[in-house]
């Protein structure tokens, strides 16, 4: 009888330990997934998400040019004028609007460019990004510089 009680006790301890370890692993996996989903611990604004999409598209455009293909845009760049920003006061400034207009014009020029103009117009687009970010949001400057075609 005493052996049965000891076996039952040990079995319960092992079961409880195994269950608690499994729950901790689930919690850890869930929090790791959250870290990968969002760069900003406070969540990402519409503009931040759009800018990441714009960066990805710029990398794609860079490859299209390198391969001699026409430029194909997949996102609506004009949303940068209305997307909610992390710091709305910056996007409400006249300075932001001027930079945004210059960028949008560089995109239009690139979209309608001839093959021999592509490199120059692409770099003009990247410089417009750099100029805005130097003035208003310097965080991604290093990343943006990597977009340049030399």
GROMACS .gro file of C-alpha atoms in nm, residues 18-130:
model
  113
   18UNK     CA    1   0.602   1.792  -1.755
   19UNK     CA    2   0.285   2.000  -1.795
   20UNK     CA    3   0.439   2.316  -1.651
   21UNK     CA    4   0.746   2.285  -1.878
   22UNK     CA    5   0.522   2.251  -2.180
   23UNK     CA    6   0.326   2.565  -2.086
   24UNK     CA    7   0.649   2.765  -2.042
   25UNK     CA    8   0.767   2.654  -2.386
   26UNK     CA    9   0.436   2.762  -2.540
   27UNK     CA   10   0.462   3.104  -2.374
   28UNK     CA   11   0.821   3.144  -2.488
   29UNK     CA   12   0.736   3.051  -2.847
   30UNK     CA   13   0.443   3.293  -2.850
   31UNK     CA   14   0.655   3.584  -2.724
   32UNK     CA   15   0.928   3.503  -2.980
   33UNK     CA   16   0.665   3.521  -3.257
   34UNK     CA   17   0.549   3.862  -3.133
   35UNK     CA   18   0.905   3.994  -3.148
   36UNK     CA   19   0.938   3.886  -3.510
   37UNK     CA   20   0.606   4.042  -3.608
   38UNK     CA   21   0.672   4.394  -3.485
   39UNK     CA   22   0.994   4.593  -3.473
   40UNK     CA   23   0.846   4.859  -3.247
   41UNK     CA   24   0.743   4.745  -2.896
   42UNK     CA   25   0.459   4.999  -2.903
   43UNK     CA   26   0.328   4.873  -3.236
   44UNK     CA   27   0.393   5.004  -3.584
   45UNK     CA   28   0.219   5.300  -3.741
   46UNK     CA   29   0.066   5.284  -4.088
   47UNK     CA   30   0.349   5.501  -4.219
   48UNK     CA   31   0.621   5.282  -4.066
   49UNK     CA   32   0.467   4.973  -4.227
   50UNK     CA   33   0.430   5.155  -4.559
   51UNK     CA   34   0.791   5.274  -4.546
   52UNK     CA   35   0.910   4.914  -4.494
   53UNK     CA   36   0.703   4.811  -4.796
   54UNK     CA   37   0.853   5.100  -4.992
   55UNK     CA   38   1.202   4.985  -4.895
   56UNK     CA   39   1.125   4.630  -5.012
   57UNK     CA   40   0.988   4.766  -5.337
   58UNK     CA   41   1.298   4.983  -5.386
   59UNK     CA   42   1.512   4.669  -5.352
   60UNK     CA   43   1.291   4.504  -5.614
   61UNK     CA   44   1.324   4.805  -5.845
   62UNK     CA   45   1.701   4.794  -5.800
   63UNK     CA   46   1.696   4.429  -5.917
   64UNK     CA   47   1.465   4.509  -6.208
   65UNK     CA   48   1.708   4.777  -6.328
   66UNK     CA   49   2.008   4.548  -6.281
   67UNK     CA   50   1.833   4.285  -6.495
   68UNK     CA   51   1.733   4.538  -6.764
   69UNK     CA   52   1.361   4.499  -6.697
   70UNK     CA   53   1.106   4.782  -6.688
   71UNK     CA   54   1.015   4.917  -6.346
   72UNK     CA   55   0.695   4.775  -6.202
   73UNK     CA   56   0.541   4.930  -5.890
   74UNK     CA   57   0.323   4.721  -5.662
   75UNK     CA   58   0.226   4.962  -5.384
   76UNK     CA   59   0.048   5.296  -5.370
   77UNK     CA   60   0.328   5.536  -5.273
   78UNK     CA   61   0.084   5.826  -5.242
   79UNK     CA   62  -0.047   5.672  -4.920
   80UNK     CA   63   0.256   5.831  -4.756
   81UNK     CA   64   0.061   6.157  -4.763
   82UNK     CA   65  -0.228   6.018  -4.557
   83UNK     CA   66  -0.089   5.724  -4.357
   84UNK     CA   67  -0.093   5.767  -3.979
   85UNK     CA   68   0.262   5.828  -3.850
   86UNK     CA   69   0.431   5.734  -3.524
   87UNK     CA   70   0.489   6.107  -3.471
   88UNK     CA   71   0.199   6.277  -3.656
   89UNK     CA   72   0.337   6.626  -3.599
   90UNK     CA   73   0.629   6.547  -3.830
   91UNK     CA   74   0.410   6.439  -4.122
   92UNK     CA   75   0.184   6.740  -4.067
   93UNK     CA   76   0.475   6.974  -4.133
   94UNK     CA   77   0.525   7.154  -4.462
   95UNK     CA   78   0.876   7.011  -4.474
   96UNK     CA   79   0.744   6.654  -4.484
   97UNK     CA   80   0.496   6.742  -4.758
   98UNK     CA   81   0.775   6.891  -4.974
   99UNK     CA   82   0.993   6.582  -4.926
  100UNK     CA   83   0.697   6.353  -4.999
  101UNK     CA   84   0.612   6.541  -5.320
  102UNK     CA   85   0.975   6.521  -5.436
  103UNK     CA   86   0.979   6.146  -5.367
  104UNK     CA   87   0.649   6.090  -5.548
  105UNK     CA   88   0.777   6.284  -5.848
  106UNK     CA   89   1.093   6.073  -5.852
  107UNK     CA   90   0.879   5.757  -5.855
  108UNK     CA   91   0.673   5.889  -6.149
  109UNK     CA   92   0.991   5.980  -6.337
  110UNK     CA   93   1.136   5.637  -6.275
  111UNK     CA   94   0.820   5.464  -6.386
  112UNK     CA   95   0.821   5.637  -6.723
  113UNK     CA   96   1.200   5.642  -6.778
  114UNK     CA   97   1.394   5.498  -7.067
  115UNK     CA   98   1.651   5.227  -6.996
  116UNK     CA   99   1.953   5.458  -7.012
  117UNK     CA  100   1.797   5.694  -6.751
  118UNK     CA  101   1.705   5.425  -6.498
  119UNK     CA  102   2.022   5.428  -6.285
  120UNK     CA  103   2.024   5.804  -6.249
  121UNK     CA  104   1.653   5.832  -6.171
  122UNK     CA  105   1.665   5.541  -5.928
  123UNK     CA  106   1.949   5.707  -5.738
  124UNK     CA  107   1.752   6.034  -5.739
  125UNK     CA  108   1.465   5.846  -5.574
  126UNK     CA  109   1.699   5.703  -5.308
  127UNK     CA  110   1.851   6.047  -5.245
  128UNK     CA  111   1.500   6.188  -5.193
  129UNK     CA  112   1.447   5.922  -4.924
  130UNK     CA  113   1.783   6.005  -4.765
   0.00000   0.00000   0.00000
